[in-house]
Short mmCIF file of C-alpha atoms and ligand atoms in Angstrom, two decimals:
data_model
loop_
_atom_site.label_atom_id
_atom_site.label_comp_id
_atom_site.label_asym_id
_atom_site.label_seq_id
_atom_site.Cartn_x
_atom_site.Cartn_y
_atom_site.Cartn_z
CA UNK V 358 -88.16 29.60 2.35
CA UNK V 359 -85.58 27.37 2.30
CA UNK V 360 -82.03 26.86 4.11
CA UNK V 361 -78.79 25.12 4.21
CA UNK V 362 -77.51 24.13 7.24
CA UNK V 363 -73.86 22.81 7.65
CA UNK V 364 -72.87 20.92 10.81
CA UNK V 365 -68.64 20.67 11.08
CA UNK V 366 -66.66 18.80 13.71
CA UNK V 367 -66.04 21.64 15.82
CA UNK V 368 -67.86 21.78 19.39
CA UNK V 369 -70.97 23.03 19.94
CA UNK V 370 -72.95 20.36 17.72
CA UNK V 371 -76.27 21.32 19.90
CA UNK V 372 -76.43 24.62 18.46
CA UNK V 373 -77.00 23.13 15.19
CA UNK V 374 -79.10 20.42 16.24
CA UNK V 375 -81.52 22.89 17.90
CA UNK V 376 -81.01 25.56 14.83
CA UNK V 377 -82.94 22.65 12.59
CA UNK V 378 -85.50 22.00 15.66
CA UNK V 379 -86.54 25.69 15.36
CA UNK V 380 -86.52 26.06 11.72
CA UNK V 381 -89.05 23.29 11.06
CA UNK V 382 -91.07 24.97 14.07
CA UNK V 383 -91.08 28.17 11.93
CA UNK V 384 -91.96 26.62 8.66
CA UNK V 385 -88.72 26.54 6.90
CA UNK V 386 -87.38 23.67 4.85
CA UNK V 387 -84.17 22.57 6.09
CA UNK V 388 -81.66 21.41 3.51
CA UNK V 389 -78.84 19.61 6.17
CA UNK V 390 -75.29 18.54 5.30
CA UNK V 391 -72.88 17.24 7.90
CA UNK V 392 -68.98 17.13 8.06
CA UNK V 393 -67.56 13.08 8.59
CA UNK V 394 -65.93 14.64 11.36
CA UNK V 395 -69.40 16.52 12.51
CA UNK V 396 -71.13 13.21 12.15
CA UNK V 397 -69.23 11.88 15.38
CA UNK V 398 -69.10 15.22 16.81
CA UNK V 399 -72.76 15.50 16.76
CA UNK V 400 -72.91 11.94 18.62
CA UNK V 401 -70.26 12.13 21.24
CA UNK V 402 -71.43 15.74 22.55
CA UNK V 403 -75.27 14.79 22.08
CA UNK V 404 -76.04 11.85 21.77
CA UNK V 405 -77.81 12.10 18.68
CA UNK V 406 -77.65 9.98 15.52
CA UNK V 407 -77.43 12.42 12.93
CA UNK V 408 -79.67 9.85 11.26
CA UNK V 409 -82.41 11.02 13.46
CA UNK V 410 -82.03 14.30 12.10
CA UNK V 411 -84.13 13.47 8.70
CA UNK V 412 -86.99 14.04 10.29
CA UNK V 413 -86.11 18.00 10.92
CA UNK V 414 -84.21 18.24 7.38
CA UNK V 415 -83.66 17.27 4.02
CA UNK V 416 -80.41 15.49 4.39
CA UNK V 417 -77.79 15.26 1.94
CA UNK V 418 -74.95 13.21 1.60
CA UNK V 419 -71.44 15.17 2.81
CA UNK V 420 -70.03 13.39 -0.75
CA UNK V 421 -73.04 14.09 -3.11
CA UNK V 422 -71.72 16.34 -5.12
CA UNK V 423 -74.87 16.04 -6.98
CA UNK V 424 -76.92 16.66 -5.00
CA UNK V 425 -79.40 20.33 -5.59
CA UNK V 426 -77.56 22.46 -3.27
CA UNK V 427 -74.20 21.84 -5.03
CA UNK V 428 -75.89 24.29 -7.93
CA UNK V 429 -76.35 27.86 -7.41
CA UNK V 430 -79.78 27.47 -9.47
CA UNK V 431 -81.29 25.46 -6.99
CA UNK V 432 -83.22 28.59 -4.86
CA UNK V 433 -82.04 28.88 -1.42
CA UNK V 434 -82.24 31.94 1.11
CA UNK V 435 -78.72 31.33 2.68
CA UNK V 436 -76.79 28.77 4.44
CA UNK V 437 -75.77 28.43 8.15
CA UNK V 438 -72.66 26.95 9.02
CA UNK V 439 -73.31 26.01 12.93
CA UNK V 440 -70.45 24.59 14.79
CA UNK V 441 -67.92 26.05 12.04
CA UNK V 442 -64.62 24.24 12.74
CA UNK V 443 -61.16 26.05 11.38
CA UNK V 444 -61.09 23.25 8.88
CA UNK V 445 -64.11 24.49 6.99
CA UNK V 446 -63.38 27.95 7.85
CA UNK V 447 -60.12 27.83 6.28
CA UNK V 448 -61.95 26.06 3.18
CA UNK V 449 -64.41 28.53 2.52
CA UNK V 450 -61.72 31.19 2.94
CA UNK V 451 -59.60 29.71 -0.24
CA UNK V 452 -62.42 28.53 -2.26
CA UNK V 453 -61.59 24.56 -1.73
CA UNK V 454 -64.91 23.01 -2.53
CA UNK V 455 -63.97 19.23 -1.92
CA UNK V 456 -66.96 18.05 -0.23
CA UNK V 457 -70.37 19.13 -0.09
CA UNK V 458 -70.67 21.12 2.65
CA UNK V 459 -67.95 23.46 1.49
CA UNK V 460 -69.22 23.37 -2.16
CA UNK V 461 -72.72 24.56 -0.69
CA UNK V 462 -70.71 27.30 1.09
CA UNK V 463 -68.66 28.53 -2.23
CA UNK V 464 -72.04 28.58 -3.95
CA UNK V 465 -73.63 31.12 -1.50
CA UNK V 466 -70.50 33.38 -1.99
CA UNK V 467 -70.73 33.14 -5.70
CA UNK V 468 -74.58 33.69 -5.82
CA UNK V 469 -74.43 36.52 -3.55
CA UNK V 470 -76.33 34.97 -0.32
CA UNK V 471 -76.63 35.00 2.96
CA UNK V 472 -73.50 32.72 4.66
CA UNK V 473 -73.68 32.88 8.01
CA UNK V 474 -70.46 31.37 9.67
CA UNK V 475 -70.97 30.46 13.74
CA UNK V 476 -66.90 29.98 14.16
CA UNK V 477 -65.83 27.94 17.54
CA UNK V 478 -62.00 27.26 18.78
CA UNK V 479 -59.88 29.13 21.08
CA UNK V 480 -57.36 30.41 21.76
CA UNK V 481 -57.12 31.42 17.60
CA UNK V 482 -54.41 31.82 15.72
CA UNK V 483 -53.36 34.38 13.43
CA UNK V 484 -54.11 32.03 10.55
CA UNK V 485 -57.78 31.44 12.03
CA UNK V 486 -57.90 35.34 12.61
CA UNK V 487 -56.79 36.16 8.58
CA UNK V 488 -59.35 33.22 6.96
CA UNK V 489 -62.06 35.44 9.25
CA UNK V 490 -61.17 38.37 7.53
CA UNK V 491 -61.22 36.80 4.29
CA UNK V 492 -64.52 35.35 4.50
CA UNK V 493 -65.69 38.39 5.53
CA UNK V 494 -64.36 40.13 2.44
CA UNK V 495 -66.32 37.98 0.49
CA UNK V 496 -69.39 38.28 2.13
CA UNK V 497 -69.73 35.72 4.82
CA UNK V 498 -71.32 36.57 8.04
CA UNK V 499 -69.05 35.96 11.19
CA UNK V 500 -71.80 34.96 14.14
CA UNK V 501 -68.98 33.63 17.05
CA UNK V 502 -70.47 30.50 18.88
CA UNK V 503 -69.96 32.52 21.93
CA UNK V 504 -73.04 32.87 23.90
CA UNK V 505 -73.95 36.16 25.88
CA UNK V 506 -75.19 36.90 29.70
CA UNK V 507 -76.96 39.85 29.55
CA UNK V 508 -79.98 38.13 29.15
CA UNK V 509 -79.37 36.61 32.74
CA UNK V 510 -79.61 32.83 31.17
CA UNK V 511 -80.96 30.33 34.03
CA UNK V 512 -79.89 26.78 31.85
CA UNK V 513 -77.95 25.51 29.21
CA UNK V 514 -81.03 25.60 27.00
CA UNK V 515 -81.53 29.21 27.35
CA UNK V 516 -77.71 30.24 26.75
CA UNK V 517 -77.88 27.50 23.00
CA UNK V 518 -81.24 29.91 21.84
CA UNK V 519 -79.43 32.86 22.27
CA UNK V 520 -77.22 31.44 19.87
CA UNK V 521 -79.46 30.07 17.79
CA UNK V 522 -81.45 33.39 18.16
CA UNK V 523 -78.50 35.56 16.92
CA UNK V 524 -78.34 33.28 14.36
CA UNK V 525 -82.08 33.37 13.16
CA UNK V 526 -81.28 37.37 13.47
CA UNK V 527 -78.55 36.99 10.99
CA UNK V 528 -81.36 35.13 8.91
CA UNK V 529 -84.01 37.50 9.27
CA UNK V 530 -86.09 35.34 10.82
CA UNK V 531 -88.76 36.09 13.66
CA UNK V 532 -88.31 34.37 16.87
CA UNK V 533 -89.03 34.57 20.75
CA UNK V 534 -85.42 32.27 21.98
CA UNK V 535 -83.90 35.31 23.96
CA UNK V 536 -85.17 38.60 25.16
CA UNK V 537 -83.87 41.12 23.46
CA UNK V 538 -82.44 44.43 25.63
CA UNK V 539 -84.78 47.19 26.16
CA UNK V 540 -87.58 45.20 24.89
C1 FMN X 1271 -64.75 16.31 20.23
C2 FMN X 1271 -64.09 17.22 19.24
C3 FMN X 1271 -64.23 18.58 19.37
C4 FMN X 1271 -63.63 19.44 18.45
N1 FMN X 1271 -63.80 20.79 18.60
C5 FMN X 1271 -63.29 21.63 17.68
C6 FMN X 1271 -63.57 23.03 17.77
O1 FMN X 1271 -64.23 23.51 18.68
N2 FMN X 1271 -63.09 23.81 16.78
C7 FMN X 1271 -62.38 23.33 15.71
O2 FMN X 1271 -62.01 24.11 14.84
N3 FMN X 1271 -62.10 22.00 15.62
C8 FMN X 1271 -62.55 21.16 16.56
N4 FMN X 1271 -62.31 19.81 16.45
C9 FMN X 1271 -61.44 19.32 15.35
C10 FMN X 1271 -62.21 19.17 14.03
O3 FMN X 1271 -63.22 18.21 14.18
C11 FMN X 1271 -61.23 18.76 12.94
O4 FMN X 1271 -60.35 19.84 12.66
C12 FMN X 1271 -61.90 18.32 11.65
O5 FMN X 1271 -60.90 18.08 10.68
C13 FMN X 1271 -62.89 19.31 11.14
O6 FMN X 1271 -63.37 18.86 9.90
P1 FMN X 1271 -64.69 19.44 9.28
O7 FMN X 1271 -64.52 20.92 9.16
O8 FMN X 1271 -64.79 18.81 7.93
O9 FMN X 1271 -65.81 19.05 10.18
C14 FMN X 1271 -62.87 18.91 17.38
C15 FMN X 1271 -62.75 17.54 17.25
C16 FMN X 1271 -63.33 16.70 18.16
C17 FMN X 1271 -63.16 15.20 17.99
#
């Protein structure tokens, strides 16, 4: 199986970071693109070159607009957006495909698969409120970077694999990163 995974300059750049950690522990190939503005994002809140992430992913250029997953024939089982910053979400609402990351975004919409969008800003406004609604209309998946407490979290780590865990959910992929209520 294989998966986009879009990284955007909104906070919350671990939850993506840790979302490719756990694919390639489960066996799926990774296909990663990352916002200019993600990029720094990713570096300031973790540390982490985003360089370093090509050993966890197939990493694309955020300009190739050649590159495979630019092309709805190149096979993919969905794409998760994870931070999604209003910028992108507000792309993907109107159909403005001007970089890669978006264009991979627009193609899952068009082909019919799984986009799973992990949204993070507050307070919203109604204009972030309506571009939710619209990419839900056509078709996107809205999983809110906005981890839970039920599950009585004792770290940091264990409140980012809930999130990562919903978002495996929204994949329909196995996994053990939160216990699940009444199980
Ligand atoms: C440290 C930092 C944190 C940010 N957090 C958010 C955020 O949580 N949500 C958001 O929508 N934008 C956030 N932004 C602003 C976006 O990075 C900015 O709107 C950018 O244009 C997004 O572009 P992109 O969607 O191509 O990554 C943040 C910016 C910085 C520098």
């Amino acid at each position: 199986m294989r998966i986009v995974v879009g990284i955007t300059g909104a906070s919350g750049s671990v939850y993506g970071v840790r979302l490719l950690q756990v694919l390639k522990e489960l066996g799926v190939e990774s296909h990663l693109v990352v916002s200019q503005t993600g990029v720094e994002v990713v570096k300031y809140e973790t540390g982490v070159d985003v360089r370093g992430l090509r050993d966890l992913a197939v990493w694309h250029d955020v300009g190739d607009l050649f590159a495979p997953i630019a092309s709805g024939s190149f096979r993919t089982g969905g794409m998760v957006i994870v931070p999604c910053s209003m910028h992108t979400l507000g792309a993907v609402a109107q159909g403005v495909t001007e970089n890669l990351l978006l264009r991979a975004a627009d193609v899952m919409l068009k082909e019919g698969r799984p986009l799973l969008l992990a949204p993070r800003e507050a307070p919203l406004n109604k204009i972030h409120v309506s571009n939710m609604l619209k990419v839900m209309d056509a078709g996107a998946r809205l999983i809110p970077a906005s981890p839970a407490f039920y599950h009585r979290p004792s770290s940091l780590q264990d409140l980012v694999d809930f999130m990562v865990g919903k978002l495996l959910d929204g994949l329909g992929l196995e996994h053990n990163l939160y216990q699940r209520w009444g199980e």
